[in-house]
Structures are given as structure tokens and as C-alpha cells.
PDB file of C-alpha atoms and ligand atoms in Angstrom:
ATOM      1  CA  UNK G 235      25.030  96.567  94.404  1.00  0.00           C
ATOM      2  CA  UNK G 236      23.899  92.636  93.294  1.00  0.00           C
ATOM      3  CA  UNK G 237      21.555  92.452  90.492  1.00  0.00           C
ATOM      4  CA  UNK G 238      18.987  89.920  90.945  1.00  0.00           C
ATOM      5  CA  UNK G 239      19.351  89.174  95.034  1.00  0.00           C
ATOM      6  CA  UNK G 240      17.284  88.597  97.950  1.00  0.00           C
ATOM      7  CA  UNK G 241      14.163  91.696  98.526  1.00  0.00           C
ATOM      8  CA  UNK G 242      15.491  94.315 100.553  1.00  0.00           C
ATOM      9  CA  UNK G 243      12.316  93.355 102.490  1.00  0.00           C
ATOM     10  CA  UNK G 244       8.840  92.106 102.195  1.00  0.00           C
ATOM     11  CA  UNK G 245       5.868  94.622 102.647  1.00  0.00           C
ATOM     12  CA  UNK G 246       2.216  92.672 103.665  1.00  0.00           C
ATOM     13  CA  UNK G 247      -0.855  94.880 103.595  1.00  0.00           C
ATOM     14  CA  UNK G 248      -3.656  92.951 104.902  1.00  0.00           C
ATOM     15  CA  UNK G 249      -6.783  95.167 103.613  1.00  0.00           C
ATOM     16  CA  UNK G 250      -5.657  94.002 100.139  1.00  0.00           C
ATOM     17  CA  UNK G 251      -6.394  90.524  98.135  1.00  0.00           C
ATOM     18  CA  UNK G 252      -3.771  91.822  95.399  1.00  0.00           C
ATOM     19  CA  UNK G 253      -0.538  93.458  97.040  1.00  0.00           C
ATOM     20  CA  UNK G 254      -0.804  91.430 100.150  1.00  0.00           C
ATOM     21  CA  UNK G 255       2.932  90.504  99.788  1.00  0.00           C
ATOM     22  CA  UNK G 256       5.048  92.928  98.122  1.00  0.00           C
ATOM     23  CA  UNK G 257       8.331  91.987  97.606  1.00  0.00           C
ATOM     24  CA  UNK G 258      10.848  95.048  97.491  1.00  0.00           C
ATOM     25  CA  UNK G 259      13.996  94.674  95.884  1.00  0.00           C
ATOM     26  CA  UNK G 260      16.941  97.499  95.036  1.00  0.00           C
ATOM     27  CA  UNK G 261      17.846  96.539  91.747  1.00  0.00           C
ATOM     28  CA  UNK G 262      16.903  93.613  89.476  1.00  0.00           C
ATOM     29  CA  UNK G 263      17.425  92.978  85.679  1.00  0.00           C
ATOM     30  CA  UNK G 264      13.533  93.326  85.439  1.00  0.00           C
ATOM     31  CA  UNK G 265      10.787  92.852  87.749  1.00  0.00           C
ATOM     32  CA  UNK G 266       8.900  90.733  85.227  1.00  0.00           C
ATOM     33  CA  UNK G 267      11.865  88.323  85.609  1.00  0.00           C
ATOM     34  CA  UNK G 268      11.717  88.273  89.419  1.00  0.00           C
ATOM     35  CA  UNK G 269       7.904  88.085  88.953  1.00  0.00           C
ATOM     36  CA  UNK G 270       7.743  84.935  86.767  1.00  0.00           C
ATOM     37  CA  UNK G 271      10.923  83.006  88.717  1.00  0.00           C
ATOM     38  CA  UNK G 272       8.462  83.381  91.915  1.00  0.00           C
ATOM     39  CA  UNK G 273       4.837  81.998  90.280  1.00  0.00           C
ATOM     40  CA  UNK G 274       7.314  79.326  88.691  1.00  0.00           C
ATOM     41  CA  UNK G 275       7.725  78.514  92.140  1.00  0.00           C
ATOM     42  CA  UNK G 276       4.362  78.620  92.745  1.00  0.00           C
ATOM     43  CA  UNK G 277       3.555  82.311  94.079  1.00  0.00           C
ATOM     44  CA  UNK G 278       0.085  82.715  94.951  1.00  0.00           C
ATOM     45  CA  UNK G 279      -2.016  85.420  92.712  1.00  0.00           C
ATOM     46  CA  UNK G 280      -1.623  89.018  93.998  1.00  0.00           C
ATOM     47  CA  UNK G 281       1.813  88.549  95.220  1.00  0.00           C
ATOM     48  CA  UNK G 282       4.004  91.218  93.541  1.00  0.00           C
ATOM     49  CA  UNK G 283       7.440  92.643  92.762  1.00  0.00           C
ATOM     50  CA  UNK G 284       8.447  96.472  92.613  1.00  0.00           C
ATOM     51  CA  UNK G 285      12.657  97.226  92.415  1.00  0.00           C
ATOM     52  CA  UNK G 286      14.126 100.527  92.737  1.00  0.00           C
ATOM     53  CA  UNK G 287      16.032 100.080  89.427  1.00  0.00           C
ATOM     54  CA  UNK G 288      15.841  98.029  86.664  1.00  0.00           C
ATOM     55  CA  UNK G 289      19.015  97.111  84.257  1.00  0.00           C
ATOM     56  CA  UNK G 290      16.621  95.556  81.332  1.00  0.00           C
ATOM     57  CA  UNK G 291      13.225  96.608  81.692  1.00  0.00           C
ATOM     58  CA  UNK G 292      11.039  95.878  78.717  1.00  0.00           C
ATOM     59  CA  UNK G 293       7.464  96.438  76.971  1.00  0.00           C
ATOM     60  CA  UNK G 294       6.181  94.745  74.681  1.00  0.00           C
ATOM     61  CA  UNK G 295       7.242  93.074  71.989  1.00  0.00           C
ATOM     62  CA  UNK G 296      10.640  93.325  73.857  1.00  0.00           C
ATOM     63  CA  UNK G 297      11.234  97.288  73.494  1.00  0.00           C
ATOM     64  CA  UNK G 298      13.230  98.602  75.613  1.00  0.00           C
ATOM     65  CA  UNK G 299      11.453 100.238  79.186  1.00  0.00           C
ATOM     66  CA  UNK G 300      13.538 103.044  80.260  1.00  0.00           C
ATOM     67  CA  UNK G 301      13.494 104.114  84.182  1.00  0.00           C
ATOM     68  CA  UNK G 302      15.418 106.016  86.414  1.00  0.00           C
ATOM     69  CA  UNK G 303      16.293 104.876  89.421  1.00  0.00           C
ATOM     70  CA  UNK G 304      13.935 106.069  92.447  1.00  0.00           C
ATOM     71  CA  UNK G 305      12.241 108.364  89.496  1.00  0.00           C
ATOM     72  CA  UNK G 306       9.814 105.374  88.293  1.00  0.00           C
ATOM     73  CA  UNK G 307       7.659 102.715  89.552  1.00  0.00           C
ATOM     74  CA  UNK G 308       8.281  99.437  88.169  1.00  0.00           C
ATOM     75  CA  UNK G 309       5.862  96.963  89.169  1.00  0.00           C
ATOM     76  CA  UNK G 310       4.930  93.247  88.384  1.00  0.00           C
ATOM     77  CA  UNK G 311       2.360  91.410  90.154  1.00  0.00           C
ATOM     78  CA  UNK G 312       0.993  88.107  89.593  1.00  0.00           C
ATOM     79  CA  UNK G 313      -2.514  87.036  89.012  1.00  0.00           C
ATOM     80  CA  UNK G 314      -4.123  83.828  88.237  1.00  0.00           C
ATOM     81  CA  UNK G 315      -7.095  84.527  86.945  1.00  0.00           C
ATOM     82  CA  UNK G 316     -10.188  83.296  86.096  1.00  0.00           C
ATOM     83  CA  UNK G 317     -10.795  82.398  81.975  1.00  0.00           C
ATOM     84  CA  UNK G 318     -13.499  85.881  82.100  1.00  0.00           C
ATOM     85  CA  UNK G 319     -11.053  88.158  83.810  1.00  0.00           C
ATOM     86  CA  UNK G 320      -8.191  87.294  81.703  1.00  0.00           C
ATOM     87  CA  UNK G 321      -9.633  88.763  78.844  1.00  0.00           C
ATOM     88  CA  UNK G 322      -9.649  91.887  80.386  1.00  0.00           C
ATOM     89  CA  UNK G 323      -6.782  92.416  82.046  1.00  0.00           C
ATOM     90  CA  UNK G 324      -5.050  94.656  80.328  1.00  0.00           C
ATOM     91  CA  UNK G 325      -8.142  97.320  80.294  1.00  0.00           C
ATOM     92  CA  UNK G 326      -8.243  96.410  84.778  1.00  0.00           C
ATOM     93  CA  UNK G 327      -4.430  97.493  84.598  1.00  0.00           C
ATOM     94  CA  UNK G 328      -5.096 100.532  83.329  1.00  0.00           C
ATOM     95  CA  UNK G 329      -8.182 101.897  84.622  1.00  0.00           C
ATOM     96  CA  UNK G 330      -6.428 100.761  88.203  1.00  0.00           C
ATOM     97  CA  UNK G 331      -3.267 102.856  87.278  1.00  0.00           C
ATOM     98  CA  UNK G 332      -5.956 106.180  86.104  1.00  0.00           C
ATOM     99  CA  UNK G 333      -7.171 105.777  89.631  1.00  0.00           C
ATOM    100  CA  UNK G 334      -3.915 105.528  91.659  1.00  0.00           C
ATOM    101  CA  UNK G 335      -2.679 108.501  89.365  1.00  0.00           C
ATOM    102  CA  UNK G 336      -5.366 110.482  90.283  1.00  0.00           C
ATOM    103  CA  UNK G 337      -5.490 109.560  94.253  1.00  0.00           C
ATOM    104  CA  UNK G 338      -1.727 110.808  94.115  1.00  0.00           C
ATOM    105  CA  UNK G 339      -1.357 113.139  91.998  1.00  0.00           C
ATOM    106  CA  UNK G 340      -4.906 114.847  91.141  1.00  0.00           C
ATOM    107  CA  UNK G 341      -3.967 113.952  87.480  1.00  0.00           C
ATOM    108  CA  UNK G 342      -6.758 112.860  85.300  1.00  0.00           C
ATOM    109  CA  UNK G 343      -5.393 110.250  82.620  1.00  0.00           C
ATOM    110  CA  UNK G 344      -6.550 108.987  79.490  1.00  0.00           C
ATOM    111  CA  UNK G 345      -5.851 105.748  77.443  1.00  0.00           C
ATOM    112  CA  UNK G 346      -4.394 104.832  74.095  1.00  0.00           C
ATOM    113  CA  UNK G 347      -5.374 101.439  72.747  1.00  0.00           C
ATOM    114  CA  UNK G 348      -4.424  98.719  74.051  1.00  0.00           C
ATOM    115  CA  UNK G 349      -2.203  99.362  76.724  1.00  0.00           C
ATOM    116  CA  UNK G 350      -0.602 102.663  77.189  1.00  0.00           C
ATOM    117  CA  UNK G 351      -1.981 105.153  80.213  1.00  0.00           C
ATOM    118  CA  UNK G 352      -1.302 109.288  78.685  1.00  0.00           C
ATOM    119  CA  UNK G 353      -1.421 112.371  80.766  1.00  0.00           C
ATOM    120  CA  UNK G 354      -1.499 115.751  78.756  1.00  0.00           C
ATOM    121  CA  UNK G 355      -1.514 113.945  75.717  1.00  0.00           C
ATOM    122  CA  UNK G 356       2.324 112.080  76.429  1.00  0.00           C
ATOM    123  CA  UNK G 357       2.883 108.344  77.935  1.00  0.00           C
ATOM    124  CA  UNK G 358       2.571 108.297  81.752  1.00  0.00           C
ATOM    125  CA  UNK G 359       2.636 104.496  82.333  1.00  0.00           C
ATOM    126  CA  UNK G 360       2.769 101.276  79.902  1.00  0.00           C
ATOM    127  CA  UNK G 361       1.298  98.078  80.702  1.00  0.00           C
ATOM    128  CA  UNK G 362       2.396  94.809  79.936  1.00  0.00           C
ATOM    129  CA  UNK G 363       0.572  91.620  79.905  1.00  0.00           C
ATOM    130  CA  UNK G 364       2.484  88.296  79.900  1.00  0.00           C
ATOM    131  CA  UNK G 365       0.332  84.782  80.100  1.00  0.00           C
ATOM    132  CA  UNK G 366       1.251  81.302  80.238  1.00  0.00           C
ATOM    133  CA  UNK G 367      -0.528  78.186  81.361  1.00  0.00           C
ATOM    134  CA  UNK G 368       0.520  76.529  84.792  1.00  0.00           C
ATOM    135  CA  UNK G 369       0.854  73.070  85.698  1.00  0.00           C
ATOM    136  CA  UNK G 370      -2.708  72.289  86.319  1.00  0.00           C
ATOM    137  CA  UNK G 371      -3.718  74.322  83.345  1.00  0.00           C
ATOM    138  CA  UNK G 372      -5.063  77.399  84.649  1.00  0.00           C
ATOM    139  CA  UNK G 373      -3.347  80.536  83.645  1.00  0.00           C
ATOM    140  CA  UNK G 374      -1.072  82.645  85.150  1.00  0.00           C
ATOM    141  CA  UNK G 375       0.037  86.039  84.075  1.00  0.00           C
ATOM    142  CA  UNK G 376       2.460  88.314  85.240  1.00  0.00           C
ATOM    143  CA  UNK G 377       1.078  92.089  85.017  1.00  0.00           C
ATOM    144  CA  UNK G 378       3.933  94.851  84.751  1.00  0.00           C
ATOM    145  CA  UNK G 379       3.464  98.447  84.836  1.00  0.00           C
ATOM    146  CA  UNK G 380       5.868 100.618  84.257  1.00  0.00           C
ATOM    147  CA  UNK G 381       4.968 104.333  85.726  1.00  0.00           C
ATOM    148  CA  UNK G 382       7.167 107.213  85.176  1.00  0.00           C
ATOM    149  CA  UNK G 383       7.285 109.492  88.722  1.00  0.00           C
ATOM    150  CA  UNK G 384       9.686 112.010  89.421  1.00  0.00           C
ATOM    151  CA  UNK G 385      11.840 111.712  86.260  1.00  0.00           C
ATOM    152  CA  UNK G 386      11.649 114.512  83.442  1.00  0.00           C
ATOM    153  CA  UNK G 387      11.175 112.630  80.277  1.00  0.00           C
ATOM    154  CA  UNK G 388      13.435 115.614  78.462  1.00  0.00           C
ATOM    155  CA  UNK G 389      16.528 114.178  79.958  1.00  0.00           C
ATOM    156  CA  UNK G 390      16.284 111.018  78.242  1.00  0.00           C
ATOM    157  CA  UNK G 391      16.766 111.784  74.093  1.00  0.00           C
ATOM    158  CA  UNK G 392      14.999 107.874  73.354  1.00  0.00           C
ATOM    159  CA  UNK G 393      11.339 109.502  75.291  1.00  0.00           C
ATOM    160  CA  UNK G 394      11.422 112.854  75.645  1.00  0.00           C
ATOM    161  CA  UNK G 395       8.675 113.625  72.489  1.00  0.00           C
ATOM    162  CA  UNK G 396       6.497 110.824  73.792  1.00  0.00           C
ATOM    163  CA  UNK G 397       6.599 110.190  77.378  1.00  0.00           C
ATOM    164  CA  UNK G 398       5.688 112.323  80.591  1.00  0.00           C
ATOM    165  CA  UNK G 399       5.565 111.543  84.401  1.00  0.00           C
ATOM    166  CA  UNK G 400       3.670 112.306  87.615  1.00  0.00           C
ATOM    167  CA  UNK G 401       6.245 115.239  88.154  1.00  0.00           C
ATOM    168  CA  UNK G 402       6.044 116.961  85.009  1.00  0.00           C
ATOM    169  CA  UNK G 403       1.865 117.072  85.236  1.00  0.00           C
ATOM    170  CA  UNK G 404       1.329 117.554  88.666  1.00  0.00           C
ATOM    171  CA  UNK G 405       4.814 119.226  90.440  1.00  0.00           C
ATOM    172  CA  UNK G 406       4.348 116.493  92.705  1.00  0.00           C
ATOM    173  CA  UNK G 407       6.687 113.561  93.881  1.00  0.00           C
ATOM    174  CA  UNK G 408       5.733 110.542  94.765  1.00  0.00           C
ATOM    175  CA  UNK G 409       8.129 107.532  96.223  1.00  0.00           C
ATOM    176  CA  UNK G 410       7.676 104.518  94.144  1.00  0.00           C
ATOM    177  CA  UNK G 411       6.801 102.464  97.331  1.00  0.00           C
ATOM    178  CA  UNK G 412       3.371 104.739  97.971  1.00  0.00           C
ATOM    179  CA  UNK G 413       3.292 104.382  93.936  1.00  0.00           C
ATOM    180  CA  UNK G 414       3.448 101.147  94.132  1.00  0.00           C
ATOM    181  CA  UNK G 415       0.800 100.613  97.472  1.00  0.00           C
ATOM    182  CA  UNK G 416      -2.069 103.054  95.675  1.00  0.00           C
ATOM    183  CA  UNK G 417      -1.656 100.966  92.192  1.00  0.00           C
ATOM    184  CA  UNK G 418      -2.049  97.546  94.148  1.00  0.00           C
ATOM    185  CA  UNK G 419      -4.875  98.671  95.817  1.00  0.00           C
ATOM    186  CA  UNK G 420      -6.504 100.070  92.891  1.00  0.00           C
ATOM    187  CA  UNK G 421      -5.885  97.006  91.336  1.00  0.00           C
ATOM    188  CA  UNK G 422      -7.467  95.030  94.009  1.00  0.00           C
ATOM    189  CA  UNK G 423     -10.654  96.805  93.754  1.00  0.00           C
ATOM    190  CA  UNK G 424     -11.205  97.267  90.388  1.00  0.00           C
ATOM    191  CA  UNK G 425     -10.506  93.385  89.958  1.00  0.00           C
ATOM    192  CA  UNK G 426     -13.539  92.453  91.915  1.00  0.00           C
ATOM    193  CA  UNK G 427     -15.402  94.951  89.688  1.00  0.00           C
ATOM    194  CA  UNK G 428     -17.919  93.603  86.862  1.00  0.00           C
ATOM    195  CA  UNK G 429     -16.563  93.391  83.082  1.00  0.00           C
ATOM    196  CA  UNK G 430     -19.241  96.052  82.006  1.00  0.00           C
ATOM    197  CA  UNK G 431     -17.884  98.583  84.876  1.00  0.00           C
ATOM    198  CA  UNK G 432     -14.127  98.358  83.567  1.00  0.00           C
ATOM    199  CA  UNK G 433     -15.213  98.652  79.959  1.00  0.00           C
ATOM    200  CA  UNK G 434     -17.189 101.389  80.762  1.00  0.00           C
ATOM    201  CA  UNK G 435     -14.393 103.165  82.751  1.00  0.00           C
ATOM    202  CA  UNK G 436     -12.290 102.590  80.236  1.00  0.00           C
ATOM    203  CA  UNK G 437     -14.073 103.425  77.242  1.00  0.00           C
ATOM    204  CA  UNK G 438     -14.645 107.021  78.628  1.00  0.00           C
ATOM    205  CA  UNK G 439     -11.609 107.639  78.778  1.00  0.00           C
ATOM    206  CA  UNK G 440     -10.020 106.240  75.574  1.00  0.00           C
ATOM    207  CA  UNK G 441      -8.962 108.967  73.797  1.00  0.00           C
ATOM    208  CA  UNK G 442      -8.923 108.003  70.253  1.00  0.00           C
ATOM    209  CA  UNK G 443     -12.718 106.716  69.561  1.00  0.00           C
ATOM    210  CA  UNK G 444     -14.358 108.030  66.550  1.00  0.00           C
ATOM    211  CA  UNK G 445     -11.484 109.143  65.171  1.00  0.00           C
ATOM    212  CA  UNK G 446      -8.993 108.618  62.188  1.00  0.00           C
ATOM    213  CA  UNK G 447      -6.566 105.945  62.840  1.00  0.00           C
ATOM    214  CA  UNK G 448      -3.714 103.655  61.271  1.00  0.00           C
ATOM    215  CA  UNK G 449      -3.348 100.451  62.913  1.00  0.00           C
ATOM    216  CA  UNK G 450      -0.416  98.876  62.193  1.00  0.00           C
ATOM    217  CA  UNK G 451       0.031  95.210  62.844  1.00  0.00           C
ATOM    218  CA  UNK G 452       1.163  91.669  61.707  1.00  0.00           C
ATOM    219  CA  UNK G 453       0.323  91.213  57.902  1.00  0.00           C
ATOM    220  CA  UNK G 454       0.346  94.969  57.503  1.00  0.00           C
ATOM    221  CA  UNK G 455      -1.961  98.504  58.283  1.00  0.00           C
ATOM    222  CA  UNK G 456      -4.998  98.942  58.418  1.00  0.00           C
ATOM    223  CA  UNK G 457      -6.795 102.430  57.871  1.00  0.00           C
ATOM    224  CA  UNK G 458     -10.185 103.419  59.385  1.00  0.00           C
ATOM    225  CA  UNK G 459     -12.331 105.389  62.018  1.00  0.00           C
ATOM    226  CA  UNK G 460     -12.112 103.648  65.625  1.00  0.00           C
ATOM    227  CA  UNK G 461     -15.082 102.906  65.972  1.00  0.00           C
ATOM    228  CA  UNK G 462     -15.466 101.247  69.430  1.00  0.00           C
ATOM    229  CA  UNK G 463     -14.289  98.887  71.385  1.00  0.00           C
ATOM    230  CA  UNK G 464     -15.510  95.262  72.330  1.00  0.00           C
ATOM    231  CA  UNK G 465     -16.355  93.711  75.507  1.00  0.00           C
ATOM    232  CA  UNK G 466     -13.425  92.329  75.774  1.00  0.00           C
ATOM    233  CA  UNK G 467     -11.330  95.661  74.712  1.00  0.00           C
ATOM    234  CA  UNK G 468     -10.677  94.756  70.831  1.00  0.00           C
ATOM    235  CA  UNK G 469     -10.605  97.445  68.558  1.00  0.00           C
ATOM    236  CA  UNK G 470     -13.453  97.971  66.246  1.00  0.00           C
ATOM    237  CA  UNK G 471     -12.381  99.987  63.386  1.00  0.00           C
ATOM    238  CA  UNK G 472     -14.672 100.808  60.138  1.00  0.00           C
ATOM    239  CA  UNK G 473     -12.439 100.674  57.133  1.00  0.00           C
ATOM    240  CA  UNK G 474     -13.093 103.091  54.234  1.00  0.00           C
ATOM    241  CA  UNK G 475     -15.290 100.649  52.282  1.00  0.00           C
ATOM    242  CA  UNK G 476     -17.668 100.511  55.415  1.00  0.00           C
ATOM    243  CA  UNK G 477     -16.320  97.104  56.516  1.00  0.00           C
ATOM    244  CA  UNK G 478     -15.995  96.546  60.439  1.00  0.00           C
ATOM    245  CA  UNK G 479     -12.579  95.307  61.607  1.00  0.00           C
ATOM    246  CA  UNK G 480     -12.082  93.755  65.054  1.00  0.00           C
ATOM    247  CA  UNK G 481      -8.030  94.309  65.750  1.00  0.00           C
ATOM    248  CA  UNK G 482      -6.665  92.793  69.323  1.00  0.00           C
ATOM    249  CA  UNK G 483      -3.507  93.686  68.909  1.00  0.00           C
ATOM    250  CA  UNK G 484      -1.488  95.897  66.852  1.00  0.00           C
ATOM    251  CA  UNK G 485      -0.109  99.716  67.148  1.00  0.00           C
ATOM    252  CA  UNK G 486      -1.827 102.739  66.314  1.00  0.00           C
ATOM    253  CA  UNK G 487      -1.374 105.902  65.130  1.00  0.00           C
ATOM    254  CA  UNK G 488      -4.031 109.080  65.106  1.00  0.00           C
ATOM    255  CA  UNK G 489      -4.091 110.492  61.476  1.00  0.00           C
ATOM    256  CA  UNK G 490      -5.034 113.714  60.685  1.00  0.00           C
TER     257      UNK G 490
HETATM  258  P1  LIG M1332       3.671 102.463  71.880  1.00  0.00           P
HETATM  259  O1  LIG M1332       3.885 103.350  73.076  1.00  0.00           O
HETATM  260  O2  LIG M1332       4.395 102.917  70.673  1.00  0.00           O
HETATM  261  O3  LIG M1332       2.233 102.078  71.664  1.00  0.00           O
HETATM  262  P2  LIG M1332       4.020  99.898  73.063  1.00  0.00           P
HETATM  263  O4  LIG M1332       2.702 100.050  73.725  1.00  0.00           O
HETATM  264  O5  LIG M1332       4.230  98.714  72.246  1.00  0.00           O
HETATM  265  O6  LIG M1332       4.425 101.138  72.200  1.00  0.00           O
HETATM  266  P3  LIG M1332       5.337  99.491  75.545  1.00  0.00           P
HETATM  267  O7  LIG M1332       5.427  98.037  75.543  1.00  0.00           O
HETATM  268  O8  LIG M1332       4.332 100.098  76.482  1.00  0.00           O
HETATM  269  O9  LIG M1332       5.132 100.065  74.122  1.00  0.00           O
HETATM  270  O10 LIG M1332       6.763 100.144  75.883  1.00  0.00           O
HETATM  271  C1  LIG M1332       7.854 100.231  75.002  1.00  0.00           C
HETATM  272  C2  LIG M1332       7.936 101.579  74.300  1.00  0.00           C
HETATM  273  O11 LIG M1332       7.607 102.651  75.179  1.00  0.00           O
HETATM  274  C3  LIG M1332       9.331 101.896  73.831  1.00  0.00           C
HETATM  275  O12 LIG M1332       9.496 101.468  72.506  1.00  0.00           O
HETATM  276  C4  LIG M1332       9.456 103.423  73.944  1.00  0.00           C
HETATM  277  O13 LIG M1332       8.969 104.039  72.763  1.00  0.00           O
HETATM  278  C5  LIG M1332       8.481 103.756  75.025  1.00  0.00           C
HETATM  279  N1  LIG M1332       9.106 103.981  76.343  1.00  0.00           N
HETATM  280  C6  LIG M1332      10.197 103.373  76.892  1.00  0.00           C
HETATM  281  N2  LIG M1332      10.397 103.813  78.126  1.00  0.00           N
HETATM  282  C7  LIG M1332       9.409 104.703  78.389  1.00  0.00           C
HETATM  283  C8  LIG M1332       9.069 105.496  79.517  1.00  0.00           C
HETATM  284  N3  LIG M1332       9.756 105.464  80.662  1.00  0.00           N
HETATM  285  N4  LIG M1332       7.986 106.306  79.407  1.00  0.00           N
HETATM  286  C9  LIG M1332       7.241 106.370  78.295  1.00  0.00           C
HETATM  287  N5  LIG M1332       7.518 105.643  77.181  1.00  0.00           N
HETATM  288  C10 LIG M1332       8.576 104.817  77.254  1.00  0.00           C
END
């Protein structure tokens, strides 16, 4: 089997804006990789890359993204967005993901902050967000999400505390292609949607607000209550002297 080749084919699905090319491939190192070599070359936004294994996936920070072969979507699609929708991708990612999930599935997710979409309290899906500029200084980012299907999360020693897949909360399969077809088109619509309608989706169903955190992030952690989130999905925790933190990054922790 060659790493890194030609799709196995291309998939076009007219109805969508984002997904209208899919490119399918059998195994790659990582579909971020085949993602990124293809808006190098000048891709147009929406076009996308799902493989049915991955030798290197990653997440961020370059941790390691395990999948199983058939048992996982991995997805990375292209955008080139506006300055507005940038700054909200990551929260579109997910709420589009929640929706797919639930068309498939009938599973109803919620979110840790920034970027990871749970399911009975465990990790269904992570979401990376990669940007660059291009040559005529717009940006372009390369979206992957990484959605655990029909694997069982106990087989693998590195996950099985945190993670969980569509299998394990549902009993039901689902082939990464139709994974990957319901997540594009979710992502489509929610796109066009107004920033206030994604924060809103999203903030319901962030699971951590008004409660005790740790974030931990460059230059150290902070302690607080997460207090809400900005417009454009920042944290904003309340530290114990009653000062209001805004945190865009960073990892955090629920504390008892
Ligand atoms: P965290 O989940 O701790 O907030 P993160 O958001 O930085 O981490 P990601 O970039 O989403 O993490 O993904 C990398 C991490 O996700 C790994 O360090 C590992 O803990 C976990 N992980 C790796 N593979 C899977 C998987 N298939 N399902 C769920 N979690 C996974």
C-alpha cells in the first residue's frame, strides 16, 4: 500500500459550497499534509481530504492523533476565509461536527474549550486549526477533524480513559465516507451562519461554564471560575482576586 499517492478517487457533491470536491485517499502520512500540499497549489476553499488511514496524524501542538484504520474519520478541508470568519473557526468546526454526530448517530455532544467535541463526558472528535497567509495575503487554513467511529477507545492503552467514539455511545457504525459527507455539509451550512448563531450554539453546549477550572498555558496556570466566553470564543475566566482573564489558548482542566 503507497503512503502519500494519487486519491483512490474524487467525490463532487454539488448541493455543497464546502465538500464540493472530496478527495479520497487509502492511506496518507496525514491528511493535513495532503491538505496543505493541495492549497499550496492553489486549491480552492472547501476542497477537502479524508484517508482511510493515517501513519502520523497529529493535534495540536504536534500530539500524536491516534486512528484506526476504517474505525475513524480523518478529515482536512480547506477554507479561505474571510478576516470575521477566521476568528471563529474553530467554534464553526465544532458545532458542525455536534450536528453531523447527531444526524448519524442520535448522539447529543458537548464541547470542552477550545477545540475538543465530548460525548458522555470522553473525547469524540478533536479539531485542529492550522492558518497561514497566501500569496496575495489572504489567509488560508487547513481545518482537520479527527472523529473517532467504530473503534473502541479501550483497545488503545494511550486513550482509553479519555476518548470515546460514535460506536461506543450510540451501537451504531458509520463508514467514514458518510462521516465524512454529513460533517462537510454541516460545515457548509453552519459557515454561512451569523457569528452570534455559532456562539450561541456553542456556548450552550460548552460544558465547563461557571465552573472551577485550571488553565494551563504558556507562562504558566491560571486558576479561576469560567466565566464565559467571548465573541470570538476566548475564555473569560474570573481569577480568585475577582480579576477577569481573557485566555485564547491554553489547556484546561475542571477542578473540583
Ligand atoms: P486535550 O484533549 O488534552 O485538550 P488537545 O486539545 O491539545 O488536548 P488535540 O490536538 O485535540 O489535543 O489531540 C491530541 C491529544 O488527543 C493527544 O495528546 C491525546 O491525548 C488525545 N488523542 C489522541 N488520539 C485520540 C483519539 N483518537 N481520540 C481521542 N483523543 C485522542
Amino acid at each position: 500500500m503507497r503512503t502519500n499517492g494519487s486519491p483512490l478517487f474524487e467525490r463532487y457533491d454539488a448541493a455543497t459550497d464546502i465538500g464540493r470536491r472530496l478527495y479520497v485517499h487509502d492511506r496518507v502520512t496525514s491528511t493535513m499534509d495532503m491538505a496543505w500540499a493541495l492549497a499550496e497549489a492553489g486549491a480552492p476553499h472547501g476542497d477537502a481530504v479524508m484517508a482511510f488511514a493515517q501513519t502520523a496524524g497529529r493535534g495540536r501542538f504536534g500530539r500524536a492523533w491516534l486512528s484506526e484504520p476504517g474505525g475513524s474519520l480523518m478529515l482536512s478541508v480547506i477554507l479561505r476565509p474571510s478576516l470575521d470568519i477566521a476568528s471563529r473557526l474553530s467554534m464553526i468546526g465544532a458545532v458542525a461536527v455536534r450536528r453531523a454526530v447527531a444526524d448519524l448517530a442520535g448522539i447529543s455532544c458537548t464541547f470542552k474549550w477550545p477545540n475538543d467535541v465530548f460525548a458522555g463526558g470522553r473525547k469524540l472528535c478533536g479539531i485542529l486549526i492550522d492558518g497561514r497567509v497566501d500569496t496575495g495575503g489572504g489567509a488560508v487554513v487547513v481545518m482537520g477533524i479527527g472523529l473517532n467511529l467504530n473503534m473502541r477507545p479501550a483497545d488503545y492503552p494511550e486513550i482509553a480513559a479519555i476518548a470515546t467514539s460514535v460506536l461506543v455511545e450510540s451501537g451504531r457504525r458509520a463508514a467514514p465516507e458518510e462521516a465524512a459527507v454529513a460533517v462537510l455539509r454541516a460545515l457548509d451550512a453552519v459557515h454561512a451562519e451569523t457569528g452570534a448563531e455559532v456562539l450561541g450554539e456553542w456556548r450552550g453546549a460548552l460544558h465547563m461554564l461557571g465552573k472551577r477550572v485550571s488553565v494551563s498555558r504558556r507562562g504558566g496556570a491560571l486558576d479561576g471560575i469560567a466565566e464565559d466566553v467571548a465573541a470570538d470564543g476566548a475564555l473569560l475566566l474570573r481569577d480568585d482576586v475577582g480579576a477577569l482573564h481573557r485566555l485564547e489558548s491554553g489547556e484546561v482542566t475542571l477542578r473540583a
